[in-house]
XYZ file of C-alpha atoms in Angstrom:
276
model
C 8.657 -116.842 -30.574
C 11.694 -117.945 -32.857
C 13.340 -115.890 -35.316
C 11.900 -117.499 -38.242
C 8.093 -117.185 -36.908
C 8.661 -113.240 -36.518
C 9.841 -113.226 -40.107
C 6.566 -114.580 -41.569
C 4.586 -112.183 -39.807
C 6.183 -109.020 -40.765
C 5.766 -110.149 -44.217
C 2.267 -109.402 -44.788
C 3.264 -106.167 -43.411
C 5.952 -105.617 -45.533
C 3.980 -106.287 -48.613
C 1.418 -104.183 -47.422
C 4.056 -101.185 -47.072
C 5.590 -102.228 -50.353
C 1.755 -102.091 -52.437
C 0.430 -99.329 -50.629
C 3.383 -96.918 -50.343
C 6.369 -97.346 -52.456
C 4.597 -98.506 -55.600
C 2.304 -95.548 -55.554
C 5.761 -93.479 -55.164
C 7.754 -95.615 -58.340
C 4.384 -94.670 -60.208
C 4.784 -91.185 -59.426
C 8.200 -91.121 -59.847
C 8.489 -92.781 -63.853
C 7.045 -90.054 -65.277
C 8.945 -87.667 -64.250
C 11.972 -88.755 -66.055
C 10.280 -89.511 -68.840
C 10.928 -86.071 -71.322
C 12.684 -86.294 -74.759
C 14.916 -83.156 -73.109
C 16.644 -85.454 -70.628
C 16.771 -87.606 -67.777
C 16.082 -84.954 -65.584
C 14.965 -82.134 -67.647
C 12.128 -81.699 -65.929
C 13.681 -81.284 -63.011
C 15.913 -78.525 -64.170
C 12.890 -76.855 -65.633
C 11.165 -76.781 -62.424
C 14.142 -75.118 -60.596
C 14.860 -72.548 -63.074
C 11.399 -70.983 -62.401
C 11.745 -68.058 -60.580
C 7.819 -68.477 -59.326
C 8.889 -72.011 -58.516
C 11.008 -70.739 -55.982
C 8.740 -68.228 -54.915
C 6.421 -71.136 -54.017
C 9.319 -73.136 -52.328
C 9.955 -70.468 -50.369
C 6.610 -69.572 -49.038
C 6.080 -73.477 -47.984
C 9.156 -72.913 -46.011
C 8.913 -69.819 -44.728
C 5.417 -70.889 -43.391
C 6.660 -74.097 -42.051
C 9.520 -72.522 -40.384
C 7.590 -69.871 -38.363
C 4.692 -72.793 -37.292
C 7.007 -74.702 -35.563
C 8.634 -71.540 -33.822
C 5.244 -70.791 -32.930
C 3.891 -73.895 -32.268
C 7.116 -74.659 -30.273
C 7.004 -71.267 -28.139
C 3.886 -72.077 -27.267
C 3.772 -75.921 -26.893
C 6.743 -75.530 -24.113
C 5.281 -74.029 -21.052
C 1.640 -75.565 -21.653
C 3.507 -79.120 -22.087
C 5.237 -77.980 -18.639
C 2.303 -76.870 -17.003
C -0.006 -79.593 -18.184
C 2.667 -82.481 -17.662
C 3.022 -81.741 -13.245
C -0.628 -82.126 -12.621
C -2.071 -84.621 -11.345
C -2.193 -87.741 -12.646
C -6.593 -87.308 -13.002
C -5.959 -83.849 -14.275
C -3.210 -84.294 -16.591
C -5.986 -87.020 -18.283
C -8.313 -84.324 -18.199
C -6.413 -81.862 -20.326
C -4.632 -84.631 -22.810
C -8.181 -85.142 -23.751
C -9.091 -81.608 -23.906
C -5.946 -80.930 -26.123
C -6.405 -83.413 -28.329
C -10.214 -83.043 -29.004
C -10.221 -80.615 -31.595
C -7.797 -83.712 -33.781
C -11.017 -85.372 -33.740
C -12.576 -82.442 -35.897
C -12.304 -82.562 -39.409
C -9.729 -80.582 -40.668
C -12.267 -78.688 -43.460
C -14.628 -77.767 -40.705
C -11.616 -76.144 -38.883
C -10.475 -74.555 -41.306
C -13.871 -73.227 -42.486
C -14.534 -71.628 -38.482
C -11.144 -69.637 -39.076
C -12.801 -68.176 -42.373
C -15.747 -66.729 -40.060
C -12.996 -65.496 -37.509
C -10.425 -63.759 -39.719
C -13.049 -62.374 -42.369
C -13.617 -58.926 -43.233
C -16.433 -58.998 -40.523
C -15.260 -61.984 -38.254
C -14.728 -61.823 -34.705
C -11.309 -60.222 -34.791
C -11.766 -57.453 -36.972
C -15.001 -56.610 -34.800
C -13.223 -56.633 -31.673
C -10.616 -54.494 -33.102
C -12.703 -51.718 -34.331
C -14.803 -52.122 -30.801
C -11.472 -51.101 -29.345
C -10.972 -48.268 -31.902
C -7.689 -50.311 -32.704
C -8.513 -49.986 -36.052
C -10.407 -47.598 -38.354
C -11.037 -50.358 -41.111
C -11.132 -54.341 -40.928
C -7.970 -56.210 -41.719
C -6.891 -57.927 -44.524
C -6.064 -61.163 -42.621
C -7.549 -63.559 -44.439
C -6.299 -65.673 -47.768
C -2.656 -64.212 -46.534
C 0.639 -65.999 -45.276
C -0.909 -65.162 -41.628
C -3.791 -66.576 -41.804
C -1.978 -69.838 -43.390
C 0.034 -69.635 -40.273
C -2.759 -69.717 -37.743
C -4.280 -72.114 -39.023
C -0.830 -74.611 -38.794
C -0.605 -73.818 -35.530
C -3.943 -74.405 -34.634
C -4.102 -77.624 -36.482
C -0.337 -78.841 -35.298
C -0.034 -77.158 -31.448
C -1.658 -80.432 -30.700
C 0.993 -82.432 -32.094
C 3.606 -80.633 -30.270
C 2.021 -80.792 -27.059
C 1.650 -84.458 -26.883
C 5.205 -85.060 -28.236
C 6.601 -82.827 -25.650
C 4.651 -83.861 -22.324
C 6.014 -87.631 -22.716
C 9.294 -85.649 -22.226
C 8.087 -83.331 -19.411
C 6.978 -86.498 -17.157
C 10.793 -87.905 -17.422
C 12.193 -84.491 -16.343
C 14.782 -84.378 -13.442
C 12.648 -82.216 -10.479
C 16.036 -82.417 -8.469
C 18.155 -81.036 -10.868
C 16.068 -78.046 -10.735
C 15.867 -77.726 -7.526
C 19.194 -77.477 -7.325
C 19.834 -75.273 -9.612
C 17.334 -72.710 -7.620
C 19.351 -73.639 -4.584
C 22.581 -72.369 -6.539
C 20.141 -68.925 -7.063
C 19.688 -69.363 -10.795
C 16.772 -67.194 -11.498
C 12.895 -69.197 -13.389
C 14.717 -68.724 -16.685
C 17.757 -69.215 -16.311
C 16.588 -72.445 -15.185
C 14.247 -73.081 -18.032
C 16.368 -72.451 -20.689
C 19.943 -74.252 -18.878
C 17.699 -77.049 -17.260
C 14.589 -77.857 -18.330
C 14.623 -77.440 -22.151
C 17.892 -78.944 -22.561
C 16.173 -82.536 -20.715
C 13.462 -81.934 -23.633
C 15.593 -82.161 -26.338
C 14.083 -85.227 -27.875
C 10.881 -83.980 -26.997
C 11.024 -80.546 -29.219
C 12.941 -82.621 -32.105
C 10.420 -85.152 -32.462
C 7.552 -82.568 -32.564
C 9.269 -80.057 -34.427
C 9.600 -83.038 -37.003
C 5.941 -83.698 -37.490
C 5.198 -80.240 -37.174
C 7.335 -79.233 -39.777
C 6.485 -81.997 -42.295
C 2.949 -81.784 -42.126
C 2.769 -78.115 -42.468
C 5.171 -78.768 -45.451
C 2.593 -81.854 -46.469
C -0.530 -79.802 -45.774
C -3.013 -79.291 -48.431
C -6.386 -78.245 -46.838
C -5.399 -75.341 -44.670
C -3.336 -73.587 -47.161
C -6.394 -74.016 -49.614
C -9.057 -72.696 -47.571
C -7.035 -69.926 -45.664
C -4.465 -69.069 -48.534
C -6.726 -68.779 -51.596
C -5.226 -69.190 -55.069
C -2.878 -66.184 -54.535
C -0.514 -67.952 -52.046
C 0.393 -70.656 -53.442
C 2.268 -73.570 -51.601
C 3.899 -76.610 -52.545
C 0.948 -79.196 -51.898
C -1.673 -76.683 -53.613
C 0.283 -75.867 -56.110
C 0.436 -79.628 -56.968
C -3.411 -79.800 -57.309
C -3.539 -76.798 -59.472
C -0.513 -78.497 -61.858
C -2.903 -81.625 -61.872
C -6.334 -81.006 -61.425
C -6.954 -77.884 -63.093
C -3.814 -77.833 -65.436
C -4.279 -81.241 -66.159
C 0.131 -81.513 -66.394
C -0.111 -84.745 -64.309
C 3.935 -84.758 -65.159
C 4.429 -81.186 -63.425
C 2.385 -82.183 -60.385
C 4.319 -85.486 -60.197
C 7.725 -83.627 -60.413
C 6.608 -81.140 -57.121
C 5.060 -84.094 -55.824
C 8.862 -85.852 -55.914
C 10.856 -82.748 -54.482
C 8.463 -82.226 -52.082
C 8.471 -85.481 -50.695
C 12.313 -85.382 -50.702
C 12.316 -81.878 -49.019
C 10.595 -83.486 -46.210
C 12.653 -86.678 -45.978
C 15.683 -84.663 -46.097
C 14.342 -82.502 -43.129
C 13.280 -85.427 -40.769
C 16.378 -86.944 -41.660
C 18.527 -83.758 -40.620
C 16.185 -83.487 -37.319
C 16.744 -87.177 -36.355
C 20.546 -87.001 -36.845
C 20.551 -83.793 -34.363
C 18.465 -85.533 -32.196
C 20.932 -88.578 -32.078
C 23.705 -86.160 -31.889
C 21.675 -83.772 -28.674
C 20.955 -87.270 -26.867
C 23.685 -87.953 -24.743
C 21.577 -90.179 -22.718
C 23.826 -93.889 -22.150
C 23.178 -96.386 -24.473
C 24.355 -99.577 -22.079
C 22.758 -99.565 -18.882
């Protein structure tokens, strides 16, 4: 295939990416800048909100702690699940990625009947005499926070055991030959050769907990408020279609600015030669 054939086919996906992604964006975008206060006025107004913040912050905080969850645990089941056999390993990538094919309402909706006043974890608690009254776990930051990592551990998983199945068995080998002790060698040996791995799932992980809308609803309530809810409430039941397309904006350049950041550390952890 010459250069010039390759050219005319990307172009039907180019205009497809140009119609179905930017334009929406520019549409989003124009109004926005569009107040008799100033060019970005609205902007301004948006940061000087001390709620606003408040809101930033909690879609942060609760992205931040997902992936260090979601991370902590994706490691050693990536590990364990990337050195079995090649029929097992199938096995379990299917297992893990099953509950993806799950709706993400439905999900959500099963956490509701675990974390309630009388769900399944308050009733084992009070079995245990634990407690002496049911937690308050649901329509909190927590329970926000479980549900991420339930919905994203996935994600992480699959990103990381690509990584797993180029590891260097040697080098660990001899490293236990040396006498370093299991963690030593984990942290010096093996998570250093999954660099790319964690950055590339701590990536998605990060923007679509940032991104999410349906979890946060259904788990969070009205009282904790994120970014992506807190654009539906600006639009749908504020009717400010300007407001919700100003979050809309800084959210979506919050996340670009983080995937950016991650891919530039990635590049800069990957000292893998680039000529063979």
């Amino acid at each position: 295939m010459n250069r010039k054939t390759a050219v005319w086919l990307l172009i039907p996906a180019f205009l497809g990416v140009l119609v179905f992604t930017f334009f929406p964006l520019i549409q989003i975008a124009i109004p926005t800048f569009q107040s008799k206060s100033g060019f970005f006025s609205l902007y301004a107004q948006f940061l000087k909100s001390s709620f606003n913040w408040a809101v930033l912050g909690r879609s942060f905080l609760i992205a931040i702690i997902t992936v260090i969850v979601v991370l902590i645990l994706g490691i050693p089941i990536s590990i364990w699940v990337g050195r079995q056999k090649t029929v097992v390993r199938q096995v379990l990538n299917l297992l893990i990625l099953f509950p993806m094919l799950t709706n993400a309402v439905v999900r959500n909706f099963a956490w509701i009947i675990i974390l309630g006043h009388d769900g399944i974890v308050n009733k084992i608690l009070l079995a245990l005499h634990l407690i002496r009254s049911p937690l308050n776990i649901l329509y909190t930051n927590a329970s926000i926070i479980i549900g991420s990592v339930y919905l994203f551990l996935p994600i992480m998983i699959n990103s990381l055991i690509g990584s797993v199945a180029e590891l260097n068995v040697e080098v660990e080998e001899a490293a236990a030959v040396l006498g370093s002790s299991p963690w030593r060698t984990l942290f010096k040996v093996i998570i250093p050769q999954l660099t790319t791995g964690i950055l590339t799932g701590c990536i998605l992980v990060f923007a679509g907990t940032m991104t999410a809308y349906t979890t946060p609803e259904i788990l969070g309530g009205n009282r904790h408020l994120v970014m992506a809810t807190m654009i539906y409430q600006q639009a749908m039941t504020l009717g400010n279609w300007q407001n919700a397309s100003v979050i809309s904006i800084i959210l979506i350049v919050i996340s670009a600015l983080s995937m950016w950041l991650m891919r530039k550390l990635s590049q800069h952890l990957d000292r893998r030669p680039t000529n063979a």
